[in-house]
């Protein structure tokens, strides 16, 4: 499945122009691409004992849109990993919620919002691989390959994006903007001094 590479697009609706520079993915494009990912997952995991492990909190929109169209009897649990430090930079990783589901012998699909440096996903993979899963695959809505510092790749990727800080459709800056129905590029003035 070919991953679309995105460039920043048109300005956002007037209400958001102060904070958001441009729209990277609008809601129609998000819906269409998430539907394609659902179909790929449905096809690849048919007949398997699928356990979806979703990473809190950035998957709050992506996860339900993704799995509601996967017609398989999958199990679902959540894992929480947060980076403490400044809001737009990866600081120290702390596990805020551990997995409760028994994933022994199951085919696990980890769902996260964005693959940036790769530190979060590789920490989660380490945690899951020690739990007896049969296979562990990964699905991220966004991939920012230019920022990678850890060698980790995702099996399912919604969009490849340039090196810019994005918010909306679950993604936040300092817990703000998760509710935007589109993915937008945050203006540098909003996070000035916190992100390089
Ligand atoms: P990584 O550990 O650097 O790969 O970062 C992964 C986490 O950082 C994601 O799950 C997000 O919570 C956060 N993150 C990275 N880039 C962005 C961004 O552009 N906008 C919002 N959150 C981001
Ligand atoms: Mg996150």
mmCIF file with all atom_site columns, N, CA and C and ligand atoms in Angstrom, residues 90 93 112-121 144 147 164-167 171-172, ligand 1:
data_model
loop_
_atom_site.group_PDB
_atom_site.id
_atom_site.type_symbol
_atom_site.label_atom_id
_atom_site.label_alt_id
_atom_site.label_comp_id
_atom_site.label_asym_id
_atom_site.label_entity_id
_atom_site.label_seq_id
_atom_site.pdbx_PDB_ins_code
_atom_site.Cartn_x
_atom_site.Cartn_y
_atom_site.Cartn_z
_atom_site.occupancy
_atom_site.B_iso_or_equiv
_atom_site.pdbx_formal_charge
_atom_site.auth_seq_id
_atom_site.auth_comp_id
_atom_site.auth_asym_id
_atom_site.auth_atom_id
_atom_site.pdbx_PDB_model_num
ATOM   1  N N   . UNK A 1 90  ? 10.397 15.574 22.635 1.00 0.00 ? 90  UNK A N   1
ATOM   2  C CA  . UNK A 1 90  ? 10.411 14.327 23.392 1.00 0.00 ? 90  UNK A CA  1
ATOM   3  C C   . UNK A 1 90  ? 11.311 14.460 24.605 1.00 0.00 ? 90  UNK A C   1
ATOM   4  N N   . UNK A 1 93  ? 10.617 9.380  28.890 1.00 0.00 ? 93  UNK A N   1
ATOM   5  C CA  . UNK A 1 93  ? 9.383  8.618  28.711 1.00 0.00 ? 93  UNK A CA  1
ATOM   6  C C   . UNK A 1 93  ? 8.943  7.967  30.013 1.00 0.00 ? 93  UNK A C   1
ATOM   7  N N   . UNK A 1 112 ? -0.767 4.075  16.983 1.00 0.00 ? 112 UNK A N   1
ATOM   8  C CA  . UNK A 1 112 ? -0.348 5.357  17.567 1.00 0.00 ? 112 UNK A CA  1
ATOM   9  C C   . UNK A 1 112 ? -0.641 6.488  16.596 1.00 0.00 ? 112 UNK A C   1
ATOM   10 N N   . UNK A 1 113 ? -0.613 7.715  17.120 1.00 0.00 ? 113 UNK A N   1
ATOM   11 C CA  . UNK A 1 113 ? -0.944 8.860  16.283 1.00 0.00 ? 113 UNK A CA  1
ATOM   12 C C   . UNK A 1 113 ? 0.181  9.209  15.315 1.00 0.00 ? 113 UNK A C   1
ATOM   13 N N   . UNK A 1 114 ? 1.415  9.302  15.824 1.00 0.00 ? 114 UNK A N   1
ATOM   14 C CA  . UNK A 1 114 ? 2.503  9.786  14.970 1.00 0.00 ? 114 UNK A CA  1
ATOM   15 C C   . UNK A 1 114 ? 3.826  9.144  15.363 1.00 0.00 ? 114 UNK A C   1
ATOM   16 N N   . UNK A 1 115 ? 4.596  8.808  14.356 1.00 0.00 ? 115 UNK A N   1
ATOM   17 C CA  . UNK A 1 115 ? 5.938  8.264  14.550 1.00 0.00 ? 115 UNK A CA  1
ATOM   18 C C   . UNK A 1 115 ? 6.923  9.392  14.230 1.00 0.00 ? 115 UNK A C   1
ATOM   19 N N   . UNK A 1 116 ? 7.565  9.875  15.292 1.00 0.00 ? 116 UNK A N   1
ATOM   20 C CA  . UNK A 1 116 ? 8.420  11.059 15.166 1.00 0.00 ? 116 UNK A CA  1
ATOM   21 C C   . UNK A 1 116 ? 9.873  10.595 15.343 1.00 0.00 ? 116 UNK A C   1
ATOM   22 N N   . UNK A 1 117 ? 10.454 10.759 16.537 1.00 0.00 ? 117 UNK A N   1
ATOM   23 C CA  . UNK A 1 117 ? 11.826 10.263 16.727 1.00 0.00 ? 117 UNK A CA  1
ATOM   24 C C   . UNK A 1 117 ? 11.858 8.731  16.748 1.00 0.00 ? 117 UNK A C   1
ATOM   25 N N   . UNK A 1 118 ? 10.735 8.129  17.127 1.00 0.00 ? 118 UNK A N   1
ATOM   26 C CA  . UNK A 1 118 ? 10.668 6.666  17.203 1.00 0.00 ? 118 UNK A CA  1
ATOM   27 C C   . UNK A 1 118 ? 10.871 6.144  18.619 1.00 0.00 ? 118 UNK A C   1
ATOM   28 N N   . UNK A 1 119 ? 11.152 7.026  19.560 1.00 0.00 ? 119 UNK A N   1
ATOM   29 C CA  . UNK A 1 119 ? 11.448 6.564  20.924 1.00 0.00 ? 119 UNK A CA  1
ATOM   30 C C   . UNK A 1 119 ? 10.223 5.927  21.589 1.00 0.00 ? 119 UNK A C   1
ATOM   31 N N   . UNK A 1 120 ? 9.065  6.546  21.419 1.00 0.00 ? 120 UNK A N   1
ATOM   32 C CA  . UNK A 1 120 ? 7.846  6.022  22.059 1.00 0.00 ? 120 UNK A CA  1
ATOM   33 C C   . UNK A 1 120 ? 7.515  4.625  21.526 1.00 0.00 ? 120 UNK A C   1
ATOM   34 N N   . UNK A 1 121 ? 7.463  4.497  20.204 1.00 0.00 ? 121 UNK A N   1
ATOM   35 C CA  . UNK A 1 121 ? 7.084  3.217  19.620 1.00 0.00 ? 121 UNK A CA  1
ATOM   36 C C   . UNK A 1 121 ? 8.094  2.125  19.966 1.00 0.00 ? 121 UNK A C   1
ATOM   37 N N   . UNK A 1 144 ? 6.848  10.994 10.422 1.00 0.00 ? 144 UNK A N   1
ATOM   38 C CA  . UNK A 1 144 ? 7.746  12.139 10.166 1.00 0.00 ? 144 UNK A CA  1
ATOM   39 C C   . UNK A 1 144 ? 9.159  11.579 10.071 1.00 0.00 ? 144 UNK A C   1
ATOM   40 N N   . UNK A 1 147 ? 12.704 13.142 11.322 1.00 0.00 ? 147 UNK A N   1
ATOM   41 C CA  . UNK A 1 147 ? 13.019 13.346 12.734 1.00 0.00 ? 147 UNK A CA  1
ATOM   42 C C   . UNK A 1 147 ? 13.499 12.078 13.441 1.00 0.00 ? 147 UNK A C   1
ATOM   43 N N   . UNK A 1 164 ? 7.305  19.244 10.588 1.00 0.00 ? 164 UNK A N   1
ATOM   44 C CA  . UNK A 1 164 ? 6.611  20.407 11.156 1.00 0.00 ? 164 UNK A CA  1
ATOM   45 C C   . UNK A 1 164 ? 5.744  19.895 12.295 1.00 0.00 ? 164 UNK A C   1
ATOM   46 N N   . UNK A 1 165 ? 5.413  20.779 13.231 1.00 0.00 ? 165 UNK A N   1
ATOM   47 C CA  . UNK A 1 165 ? 4.627  20.343 14.381 1.00 0.00 ? 165 UNK A CA  1
ATOM   48 C C   . UNK A 1 165 ? 3.144  20.447 14.048 1.00 0.00 ? 165 UNK A C   1
ATOM   49 N N   . UNK A 1 166 ? 2.446  19.316 14.159 1.00 0.00 ? 166 UNK A N   1
ATOM   50 C CA  . UNK A 1 166 ? 1.045  19.280 13.738 1.00 0.00 ? 166 UNK A CA  1
ATOM   51 C C   . UNK A 1 166 ? 0.117  18.994 14.921 1.00 0.00 ? 166 UNK A C   1
ATOM   52 N N   . UNK A 1 167 ? -1.106 19.485 14.801 1.00 0.00 ? 167 UNK A N   1
ATOM   53 C CA  . UNK A 1 167 ? -2.123 19.268 15.840 1.00 0.00 ? 167 UNK A CA  1
ATOM   54 C C   . UNK A 1 167 ? -3.464 18.952 15.176 1.00 0.00 ? 167 UNK A C   1
ATOM   55 N N   . UNK A 1 171 ? -4.148 14.845 17.880 1.00 0.00 ? 171 UNK A N   1
ATOM   56 C CA  . UNK A 1 171 ? -2.786 15.297 18.217 1.00 0.00 ? 171 UNK A CA  1
ATOM   57 C C   . UNK A 1 171 ? -2.842 16.641 18.939 1.00 0.00 ? 171 UNK A C   1
ATOM   58 N N   . UNK A 1 172 ? -1.966 16.789 19.930 1.00 0.00 ? 172 UNK A N   1
ATOM   59 C CA  . UNK A 1 172 ? -2.050 17.986 20.773 1.00 0.00 ? 172 UNK A CA  1
ATOM   60 C C   . UNK A 1 172 ? -0.748 18.775 20.793 1.00 0.00 ? 172 UNK A C   1
HETATM 61 P P1  . LIG B 2 .   ? 8.432  9.996  19.285 1.00 0.00 ? 1   LIG B P1  1
HETATM 62 O O1  . LIG B 2 .   ? 8.647  9.219  20.547 1.00 0.00 ? 1   LIG B O1  1
HETATM 63 O O2  . LIG B 2 .   ? 9.404  11.118 19.124 1.00 0.00 ? 1   LIG B O2  1
HETATM 64 O O3  . LIG B 2 .   ? 8.321  9.141  18.048 1.00 0.00 ? 1   LIG B O3  1
HETATM 65 O O4  . LIG B 2 .   ? 7.100  10.789 19.447 1.00 0.00 ? 1   LIG B O4  1
HETATM 66 C C1  . LIG B 2 .   ? 5.901  10.192 19.507 1.00 0.00 ? 1   LIG B C1  1
HETATM 67 C C2  . LIG B 2 .   ? 4.947  11.044 20.296 1.00 0.00 ? 1   LIG B C2  1
HETATM 68 O O5  . LIG B 2 .   ? 5.321  12.444 20.326 1.00 0.00 ? 1   LIG B O5  1
HETATM 69 C C3  . LIG B 2 .   ? 3.622  10.984 19.619 1.00 0.00 ? 1   LIG B C3  1
HETATM 70 O O6  . LIG B 2 .   ? 2.844  9.901  20.102 1.00 0.00 ? 1   LIG B O6  1
HETATM 71 C C4  . LIG B 2 .   ? 3.027  12.325 19.941 1.00 0.00 ? 1   LIG B C4  1
HETATM 72 O O7  . LIG B 2 .   ? 2.357  12.261 21.175 1.00 0.00 ? 1   LIG B O7  1
HETATM 73 C C5  . LIG B 2 .   ? 4.213  13.255 20.070 1.00 0.00 ? 1   LIG B C5  1
HETATM 74 N N1  . LIG B 2 .   ? 4.447  14.028 18.822 1.00 0.00 ? 1   LIG B N1  1
HETATM 75 C C6  . LIG B 2 .   ? 5.491  13.936 17.981 1.00 0.00 ? 1   LIG B C6  1
HETATM 76 N N2  . LIG B 2 .   ? 5.392  14.808 16.961 1.00 0.00 ? 1   LIG B N2  1
HETATM 77 C C7  . LIG B 2 .   ? 4.226  15.463 17.162 1.00 0.00 ? 1   LIG B C7  1
HETATM 78 C C8  . LIG B 2 .   ? 3.537  16.510 16.434 1.00 0.00 ? 1   LIG B C8  1
HETATM 79 O O8  . LIG B 2 .   ? 3.940  17.004 15.371 1.00 0.00 ? 1   LIG B O8  1
HETATM 80 N N3  . LIG B 2 .   ? 2.371  16.935 16.987 1.00 0.00 ? 1   LIG B N3  1
HETATM 81 C C9  . LIG B 2 .   ? 1.848  16.426 18.136 1.00 0.00 ? 1   LIG B C9  1
HETATM 82 N N4  . LIG B 2 .   ? 2.457  15.450 18.828 1.00 0.00 ? 1   LIG B N4  1
HETATM 83 C C10 . LIG B 2 .   ? 3.627  14.980 18.350 1.00 0.00 ? 1   LIG B C10 1
#
